mmCIF file with all atom_site columns, C-alpha atoms in Angstrom:
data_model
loop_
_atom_site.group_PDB
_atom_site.id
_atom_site.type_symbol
_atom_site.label_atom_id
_atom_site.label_alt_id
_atom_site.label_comp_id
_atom_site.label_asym_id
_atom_site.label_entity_id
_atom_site.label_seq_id
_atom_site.pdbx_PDB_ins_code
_atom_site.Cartn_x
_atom_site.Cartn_y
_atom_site.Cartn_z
_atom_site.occupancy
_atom_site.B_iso_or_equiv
_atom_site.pdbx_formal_charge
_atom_site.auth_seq_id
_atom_site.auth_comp_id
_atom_site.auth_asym_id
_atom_site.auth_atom_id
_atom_site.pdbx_PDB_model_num
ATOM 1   C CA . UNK A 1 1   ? -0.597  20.310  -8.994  1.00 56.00 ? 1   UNK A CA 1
ATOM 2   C CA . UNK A 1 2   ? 0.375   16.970  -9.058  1.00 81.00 ? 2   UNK A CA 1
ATOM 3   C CA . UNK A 1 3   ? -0.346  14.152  -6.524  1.00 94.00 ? 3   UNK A CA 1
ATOM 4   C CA . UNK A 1 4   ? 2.731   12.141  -4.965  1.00 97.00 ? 4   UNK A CA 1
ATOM 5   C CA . UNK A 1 5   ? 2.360   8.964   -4.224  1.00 96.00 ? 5   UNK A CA 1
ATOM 6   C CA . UNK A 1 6   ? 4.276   6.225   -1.975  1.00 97.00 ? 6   UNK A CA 1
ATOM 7   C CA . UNK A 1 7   ? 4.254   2.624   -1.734  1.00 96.00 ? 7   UNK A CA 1
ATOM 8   C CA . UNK A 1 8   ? 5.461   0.774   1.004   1.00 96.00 ? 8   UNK A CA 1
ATOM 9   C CA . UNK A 1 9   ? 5.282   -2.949  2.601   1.00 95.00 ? 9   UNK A CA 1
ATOM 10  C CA . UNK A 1 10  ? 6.410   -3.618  6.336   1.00 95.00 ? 10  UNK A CA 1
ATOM 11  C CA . UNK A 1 11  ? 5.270   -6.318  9.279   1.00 94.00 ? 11  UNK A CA 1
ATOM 12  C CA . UNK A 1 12  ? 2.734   -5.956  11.196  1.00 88.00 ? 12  UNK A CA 1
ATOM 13  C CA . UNK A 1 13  ? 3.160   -6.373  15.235  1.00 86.00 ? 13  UNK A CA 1
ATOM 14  C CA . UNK A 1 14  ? -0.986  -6.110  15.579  1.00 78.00 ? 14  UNK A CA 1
ATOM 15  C CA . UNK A 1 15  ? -3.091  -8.823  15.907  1.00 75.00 ? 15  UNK A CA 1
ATOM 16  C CA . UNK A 1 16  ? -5.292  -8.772  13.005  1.00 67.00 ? 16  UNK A CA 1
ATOM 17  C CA . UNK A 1 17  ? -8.503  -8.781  15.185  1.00 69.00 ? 17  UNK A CA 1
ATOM 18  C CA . UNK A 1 18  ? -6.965  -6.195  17.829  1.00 69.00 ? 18  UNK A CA 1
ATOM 19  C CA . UNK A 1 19  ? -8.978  -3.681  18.876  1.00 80.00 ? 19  UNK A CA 1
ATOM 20  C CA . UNK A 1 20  ? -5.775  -1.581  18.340  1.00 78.00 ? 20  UNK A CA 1
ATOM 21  C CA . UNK A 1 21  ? -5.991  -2.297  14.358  1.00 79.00 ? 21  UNK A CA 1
ATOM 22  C CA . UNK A 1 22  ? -9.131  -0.555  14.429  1.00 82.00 ? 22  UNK A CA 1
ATOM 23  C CA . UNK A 1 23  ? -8.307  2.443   16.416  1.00 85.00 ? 23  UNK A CA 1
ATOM 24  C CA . UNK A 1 24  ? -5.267  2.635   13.838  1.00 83.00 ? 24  UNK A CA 1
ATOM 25  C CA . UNK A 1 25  ? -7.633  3.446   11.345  1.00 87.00 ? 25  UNK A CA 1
ATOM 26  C CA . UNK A 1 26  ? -9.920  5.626   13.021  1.00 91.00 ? 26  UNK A CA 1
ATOM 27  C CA . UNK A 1 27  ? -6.959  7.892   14.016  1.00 91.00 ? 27  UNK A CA 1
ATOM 28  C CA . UNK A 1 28  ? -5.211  7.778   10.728  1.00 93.00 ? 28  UNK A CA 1
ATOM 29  C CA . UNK A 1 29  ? -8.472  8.785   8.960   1.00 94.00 ? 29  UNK A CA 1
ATOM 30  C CA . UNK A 1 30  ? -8.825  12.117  10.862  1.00 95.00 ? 30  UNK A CA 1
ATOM 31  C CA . UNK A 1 31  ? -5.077  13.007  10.376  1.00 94.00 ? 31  UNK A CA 1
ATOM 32  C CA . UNK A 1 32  ? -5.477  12.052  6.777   1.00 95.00 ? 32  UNK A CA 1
ATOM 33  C CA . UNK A 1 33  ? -8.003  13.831  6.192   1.00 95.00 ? 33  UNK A CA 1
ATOM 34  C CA . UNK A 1 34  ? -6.675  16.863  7.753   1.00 95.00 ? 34  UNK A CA 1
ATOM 35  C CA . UNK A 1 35  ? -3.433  16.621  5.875   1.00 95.00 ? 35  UNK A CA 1
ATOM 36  C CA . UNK A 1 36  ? -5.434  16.096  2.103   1.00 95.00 ? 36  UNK A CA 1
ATOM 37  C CA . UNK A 1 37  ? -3.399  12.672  2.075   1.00 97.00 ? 37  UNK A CA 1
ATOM 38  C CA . UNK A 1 38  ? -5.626  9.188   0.845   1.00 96.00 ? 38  UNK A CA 1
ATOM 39  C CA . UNK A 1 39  ? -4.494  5.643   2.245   1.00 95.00 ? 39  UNK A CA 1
ATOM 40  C CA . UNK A 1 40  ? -4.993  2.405   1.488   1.00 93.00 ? 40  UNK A CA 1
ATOM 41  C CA . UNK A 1 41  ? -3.987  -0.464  3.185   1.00 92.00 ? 41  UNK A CA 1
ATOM 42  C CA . UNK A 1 42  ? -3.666  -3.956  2.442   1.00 93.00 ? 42  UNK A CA 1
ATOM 43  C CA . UNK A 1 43  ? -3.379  -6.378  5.834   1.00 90.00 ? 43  UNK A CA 1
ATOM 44  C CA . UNK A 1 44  ? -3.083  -10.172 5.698   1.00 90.00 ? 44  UNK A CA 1
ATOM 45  C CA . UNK A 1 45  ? -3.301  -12.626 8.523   1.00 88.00 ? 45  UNK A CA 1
ATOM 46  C CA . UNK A 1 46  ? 0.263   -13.375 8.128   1.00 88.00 ? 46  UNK A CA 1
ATOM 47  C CA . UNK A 1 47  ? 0.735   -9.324  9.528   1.00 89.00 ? 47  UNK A CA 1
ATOM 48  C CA . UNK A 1 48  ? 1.712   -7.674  6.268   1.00 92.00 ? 48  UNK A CA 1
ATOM 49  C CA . UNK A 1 49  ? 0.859   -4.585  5.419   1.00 92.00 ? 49  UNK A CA 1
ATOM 50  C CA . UNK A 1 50  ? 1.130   -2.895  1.757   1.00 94.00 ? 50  UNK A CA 1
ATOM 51  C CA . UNK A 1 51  ? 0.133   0.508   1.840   1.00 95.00 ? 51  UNK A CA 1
ATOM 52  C CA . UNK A 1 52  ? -0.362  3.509   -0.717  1.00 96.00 ? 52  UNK A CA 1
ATOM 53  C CA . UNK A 1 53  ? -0.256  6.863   0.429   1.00 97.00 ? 53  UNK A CA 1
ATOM 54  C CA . UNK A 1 54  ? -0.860  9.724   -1.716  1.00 96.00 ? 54  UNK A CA 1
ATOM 55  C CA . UNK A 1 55  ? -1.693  13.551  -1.635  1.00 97.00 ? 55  UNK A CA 1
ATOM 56  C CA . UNK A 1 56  ? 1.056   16.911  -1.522  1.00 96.00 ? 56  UNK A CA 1
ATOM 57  C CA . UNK A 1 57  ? 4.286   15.799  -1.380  1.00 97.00 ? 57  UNK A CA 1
ATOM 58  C CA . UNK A 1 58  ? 5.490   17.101  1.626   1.00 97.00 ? 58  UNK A CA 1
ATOM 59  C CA . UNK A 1 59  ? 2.667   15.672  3.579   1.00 97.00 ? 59  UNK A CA 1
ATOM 60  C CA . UNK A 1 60  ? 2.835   12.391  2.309   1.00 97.00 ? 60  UNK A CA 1
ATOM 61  C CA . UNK A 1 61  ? 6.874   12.099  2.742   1.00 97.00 ? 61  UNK A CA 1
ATOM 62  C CA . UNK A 1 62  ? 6.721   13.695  5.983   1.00 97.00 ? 62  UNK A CA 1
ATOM 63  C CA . UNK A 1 63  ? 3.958   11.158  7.176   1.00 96.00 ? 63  UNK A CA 1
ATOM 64  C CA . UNK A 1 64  ? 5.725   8.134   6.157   1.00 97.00 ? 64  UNK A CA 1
ATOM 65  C CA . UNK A 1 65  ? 9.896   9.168   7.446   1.00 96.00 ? 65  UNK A CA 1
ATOM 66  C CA . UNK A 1 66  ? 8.962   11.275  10.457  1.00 95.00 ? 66  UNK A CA 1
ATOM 67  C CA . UNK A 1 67  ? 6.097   9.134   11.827  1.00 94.00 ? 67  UNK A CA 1
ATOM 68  C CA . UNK A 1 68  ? 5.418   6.016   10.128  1.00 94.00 ? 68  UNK A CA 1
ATOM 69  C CA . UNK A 1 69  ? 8.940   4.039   10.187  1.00 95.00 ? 69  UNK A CA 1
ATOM 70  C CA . UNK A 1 70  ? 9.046   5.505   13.817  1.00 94.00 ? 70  UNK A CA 1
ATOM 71  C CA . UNK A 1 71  ? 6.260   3.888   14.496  1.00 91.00 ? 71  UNK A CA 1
ATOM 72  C CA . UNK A 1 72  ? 6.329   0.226   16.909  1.00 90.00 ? 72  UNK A CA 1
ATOM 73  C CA . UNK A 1 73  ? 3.532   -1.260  15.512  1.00 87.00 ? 73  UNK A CA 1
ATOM 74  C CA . UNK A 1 74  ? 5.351   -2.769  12.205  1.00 90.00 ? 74  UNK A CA 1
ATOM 75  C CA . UNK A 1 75  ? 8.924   -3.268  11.686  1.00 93.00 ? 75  UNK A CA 1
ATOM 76  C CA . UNK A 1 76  ? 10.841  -3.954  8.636   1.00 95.00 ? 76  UNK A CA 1
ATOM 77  C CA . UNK A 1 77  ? 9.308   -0.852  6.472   1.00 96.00 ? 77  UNK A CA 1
ATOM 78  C CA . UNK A 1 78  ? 10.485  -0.931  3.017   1.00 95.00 ? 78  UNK A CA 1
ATOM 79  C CA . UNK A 1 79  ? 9.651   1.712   0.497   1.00 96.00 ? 79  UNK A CA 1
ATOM 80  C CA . UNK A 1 80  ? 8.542   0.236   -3.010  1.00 93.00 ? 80  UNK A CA 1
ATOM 81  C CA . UNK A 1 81  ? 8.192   3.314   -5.073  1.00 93.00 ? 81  UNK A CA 1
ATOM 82  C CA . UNK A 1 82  ? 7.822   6.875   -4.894  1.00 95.00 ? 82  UNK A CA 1
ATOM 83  C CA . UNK A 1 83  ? 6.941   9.471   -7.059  1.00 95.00 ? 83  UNK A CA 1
ATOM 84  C CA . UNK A 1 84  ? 4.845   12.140  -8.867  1.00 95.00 ? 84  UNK A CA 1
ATOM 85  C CA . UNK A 1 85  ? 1.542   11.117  -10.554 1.00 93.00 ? 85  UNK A CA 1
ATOM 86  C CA . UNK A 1 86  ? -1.127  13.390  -12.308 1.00 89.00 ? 86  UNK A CA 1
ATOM 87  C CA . UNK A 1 87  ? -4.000  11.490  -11.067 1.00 89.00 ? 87  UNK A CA 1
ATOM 88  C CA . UNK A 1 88  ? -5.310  10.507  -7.263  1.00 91.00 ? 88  UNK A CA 1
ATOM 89  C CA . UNK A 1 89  ? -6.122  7.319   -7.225  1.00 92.00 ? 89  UNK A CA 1
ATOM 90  C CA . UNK A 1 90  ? -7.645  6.980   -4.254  1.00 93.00 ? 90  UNK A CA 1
ATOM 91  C CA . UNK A 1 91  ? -8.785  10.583  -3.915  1.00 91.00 ? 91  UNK A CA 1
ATOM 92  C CA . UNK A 1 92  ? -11.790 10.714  -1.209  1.00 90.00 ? 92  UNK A CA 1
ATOM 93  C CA . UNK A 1 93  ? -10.205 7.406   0.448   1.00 89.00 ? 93  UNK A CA 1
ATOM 94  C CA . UNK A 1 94  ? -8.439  9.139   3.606   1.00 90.00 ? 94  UNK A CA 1
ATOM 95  C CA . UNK A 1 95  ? -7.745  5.495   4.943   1.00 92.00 ? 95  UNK A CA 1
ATOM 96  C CA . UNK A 1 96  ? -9.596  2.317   4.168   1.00 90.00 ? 96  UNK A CA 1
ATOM 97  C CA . UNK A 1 97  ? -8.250  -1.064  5.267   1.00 88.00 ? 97  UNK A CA 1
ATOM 98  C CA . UNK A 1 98  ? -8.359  -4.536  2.844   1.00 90.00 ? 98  UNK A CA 1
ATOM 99  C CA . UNK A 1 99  ? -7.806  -7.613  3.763   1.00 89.00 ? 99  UNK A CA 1
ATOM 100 C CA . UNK A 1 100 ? -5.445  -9.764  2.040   1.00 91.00 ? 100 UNK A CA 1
ATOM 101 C CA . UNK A 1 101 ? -3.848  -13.143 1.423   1.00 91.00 ? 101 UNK A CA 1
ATOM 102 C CA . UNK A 1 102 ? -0.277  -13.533 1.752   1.00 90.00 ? 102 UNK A CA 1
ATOM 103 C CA . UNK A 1 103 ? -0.565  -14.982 -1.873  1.00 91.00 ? 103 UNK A CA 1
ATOM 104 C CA . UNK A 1 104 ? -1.942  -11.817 -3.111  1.00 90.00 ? 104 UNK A CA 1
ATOM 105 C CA . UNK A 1 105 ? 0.881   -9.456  -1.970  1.00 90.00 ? 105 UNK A CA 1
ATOM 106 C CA . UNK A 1 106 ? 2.983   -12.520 -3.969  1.00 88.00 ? 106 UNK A CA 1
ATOM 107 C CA . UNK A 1 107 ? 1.019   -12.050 -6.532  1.00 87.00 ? 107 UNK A CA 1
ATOM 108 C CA . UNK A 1 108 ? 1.106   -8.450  -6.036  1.00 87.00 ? 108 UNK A CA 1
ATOM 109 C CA . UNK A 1 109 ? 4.940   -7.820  -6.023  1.00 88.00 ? 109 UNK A CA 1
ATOM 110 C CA . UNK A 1 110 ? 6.083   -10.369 -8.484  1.00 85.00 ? 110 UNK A CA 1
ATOM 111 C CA . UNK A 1 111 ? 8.421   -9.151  -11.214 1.00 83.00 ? 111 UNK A CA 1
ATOM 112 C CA . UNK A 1 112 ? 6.871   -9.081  -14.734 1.00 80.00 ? 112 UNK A CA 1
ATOM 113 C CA . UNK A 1 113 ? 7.628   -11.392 -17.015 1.00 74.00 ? 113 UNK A CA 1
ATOM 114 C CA . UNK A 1 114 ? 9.156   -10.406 -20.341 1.00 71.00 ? 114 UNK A CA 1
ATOM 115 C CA . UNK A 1 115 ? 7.463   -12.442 -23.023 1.00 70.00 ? 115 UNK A CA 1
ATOM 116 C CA . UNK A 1 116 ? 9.682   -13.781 -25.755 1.00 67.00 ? 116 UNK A CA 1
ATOM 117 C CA . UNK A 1 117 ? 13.308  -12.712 -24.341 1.00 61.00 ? 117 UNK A CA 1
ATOM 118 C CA . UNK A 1 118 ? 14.555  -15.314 -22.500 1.00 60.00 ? 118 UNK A CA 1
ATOM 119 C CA . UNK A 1 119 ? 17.776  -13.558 -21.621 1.00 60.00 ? 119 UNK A CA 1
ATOM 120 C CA . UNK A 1 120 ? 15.750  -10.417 -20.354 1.00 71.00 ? 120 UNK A CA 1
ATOM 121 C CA . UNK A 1 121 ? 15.511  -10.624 -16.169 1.00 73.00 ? 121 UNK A CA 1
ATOM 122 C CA . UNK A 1 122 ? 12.108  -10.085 -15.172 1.00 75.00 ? 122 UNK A CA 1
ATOM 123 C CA . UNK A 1 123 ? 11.517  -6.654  -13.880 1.00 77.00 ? 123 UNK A CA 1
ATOM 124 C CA . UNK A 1 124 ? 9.358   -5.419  -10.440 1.00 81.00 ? 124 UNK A CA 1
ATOM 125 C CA . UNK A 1 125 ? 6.287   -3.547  -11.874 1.00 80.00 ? 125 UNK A CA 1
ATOM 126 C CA . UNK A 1 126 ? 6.316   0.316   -12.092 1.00 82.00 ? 126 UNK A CA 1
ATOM 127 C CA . UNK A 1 127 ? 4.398   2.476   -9.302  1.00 86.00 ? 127 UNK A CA 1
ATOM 128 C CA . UNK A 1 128 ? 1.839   3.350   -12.087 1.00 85.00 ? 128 UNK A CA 1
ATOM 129 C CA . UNK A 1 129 ? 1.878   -0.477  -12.519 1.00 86.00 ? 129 UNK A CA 1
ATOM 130 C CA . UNK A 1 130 ? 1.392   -1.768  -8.814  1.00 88.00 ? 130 UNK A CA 1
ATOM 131 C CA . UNK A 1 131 ? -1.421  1.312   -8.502  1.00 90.00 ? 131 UNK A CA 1
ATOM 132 C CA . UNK A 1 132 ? -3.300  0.168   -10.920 1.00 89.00 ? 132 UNK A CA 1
ATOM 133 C CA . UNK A 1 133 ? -3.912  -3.509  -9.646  1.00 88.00 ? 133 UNK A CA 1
ATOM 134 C CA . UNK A 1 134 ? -4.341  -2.054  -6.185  1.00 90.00 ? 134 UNK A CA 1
ATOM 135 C CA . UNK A 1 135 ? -6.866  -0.020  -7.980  1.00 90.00 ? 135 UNK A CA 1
ATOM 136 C CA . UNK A 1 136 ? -8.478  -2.653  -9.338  1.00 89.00 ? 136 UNK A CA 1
ATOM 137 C CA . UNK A 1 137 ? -7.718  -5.009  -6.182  1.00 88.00 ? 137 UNK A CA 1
ATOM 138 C CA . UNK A 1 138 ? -9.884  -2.700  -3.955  1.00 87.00 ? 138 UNK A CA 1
ATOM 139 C CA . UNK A 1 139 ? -13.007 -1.675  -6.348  1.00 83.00 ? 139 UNK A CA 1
ATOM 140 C CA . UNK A 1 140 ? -16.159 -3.281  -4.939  1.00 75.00 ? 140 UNK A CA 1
ATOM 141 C CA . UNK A 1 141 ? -17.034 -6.729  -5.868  1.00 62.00 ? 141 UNK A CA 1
ATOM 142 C CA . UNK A 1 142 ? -14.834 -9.827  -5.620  1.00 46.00 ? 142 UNK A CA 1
ATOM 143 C CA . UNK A 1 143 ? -11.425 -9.691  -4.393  1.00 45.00 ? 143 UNK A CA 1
ATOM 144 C CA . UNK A 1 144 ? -10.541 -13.174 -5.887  1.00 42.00 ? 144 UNK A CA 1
ATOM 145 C CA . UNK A 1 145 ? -10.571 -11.254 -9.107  1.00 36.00 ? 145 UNK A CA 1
ATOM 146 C CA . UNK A 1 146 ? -6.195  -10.367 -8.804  1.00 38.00 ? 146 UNK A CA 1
ATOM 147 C CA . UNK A 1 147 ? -6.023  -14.398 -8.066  1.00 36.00 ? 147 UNK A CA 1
ATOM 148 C CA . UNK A 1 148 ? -8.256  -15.018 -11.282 1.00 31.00 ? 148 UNK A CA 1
ATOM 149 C CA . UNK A 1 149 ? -5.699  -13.093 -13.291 1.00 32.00 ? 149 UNK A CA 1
ATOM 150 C CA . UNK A 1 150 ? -3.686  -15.624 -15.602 1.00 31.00 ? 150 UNK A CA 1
ATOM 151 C CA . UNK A 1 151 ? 0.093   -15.256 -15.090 1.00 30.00 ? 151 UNK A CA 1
#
């Protein structure tokens, strides 16, 4: 069985040091958990929030249009990608926050260049795409590393 997966970005209306930001998390780990579905989620100061959620399909889609875009504490929810994918990327990761700069969710979301077609447009990256530098955005060690990353 495959795992879906869903990206989405909205605005925060939490305080980034609220007390309520970390009962989010606490809360959305059990039900998570109990649902087979693994979160992360990117905050920055500015009160953005770029978040993967992935697991069974149902669960996943039900969590984000029944409760999540219902939900007061962020506005302006805005799905990037959805979709199948054969691997869990996150798998074990029920919900783990990361902080964030504003310039890496630019960084982030930027369309791709095309090199050497100069009347190509620029595309947004694929969800395997934007996974895979979350994936590498969250490992361990030095977050810096997505700014490091020539363009």
């Amino acid at each position: 069985m495959s795992t879906y997966q869903l990206l989405y970005q909205s605005y925060s209306l939490i305080p980034s040091e609220a007390r309520e930001l970390t009962e989010l998390l606490a809360s959305a780990r059990v039900r998570n958990q109990h649902r087979g579905i693994n979160s992360i989620l990117l905050y920055t100061p500015d009160g953005r929030f770029l978040q993967v959620l992935e697991g069974p399909r149902e669960a996943v889609r039900t969590l984000y249009y029944q409760r999540l875009v219902s939900d007061p504490r962020h506005y302006n929810c805005q799905v990037l990608s959805e979709g199948p994918s054969e691997t869990a990327s996150f798998a074990g990761c029920p919900m783990s926050l990361f902080p964030a700069q504003a310039q890496d969710l630019r960084r982030l979301l930027a369309p791709v260049p095309v090199p050497g077609a100069a009347l190509l447009v620029p595309r947004p990256h694929t969800r395997p795409e934007l996974v895979e530098l979350l994936v590498e955005f969250t490992r361990p060690g030095d977050p810096a590393q997505l700014q490091a990353r020539p363009d």
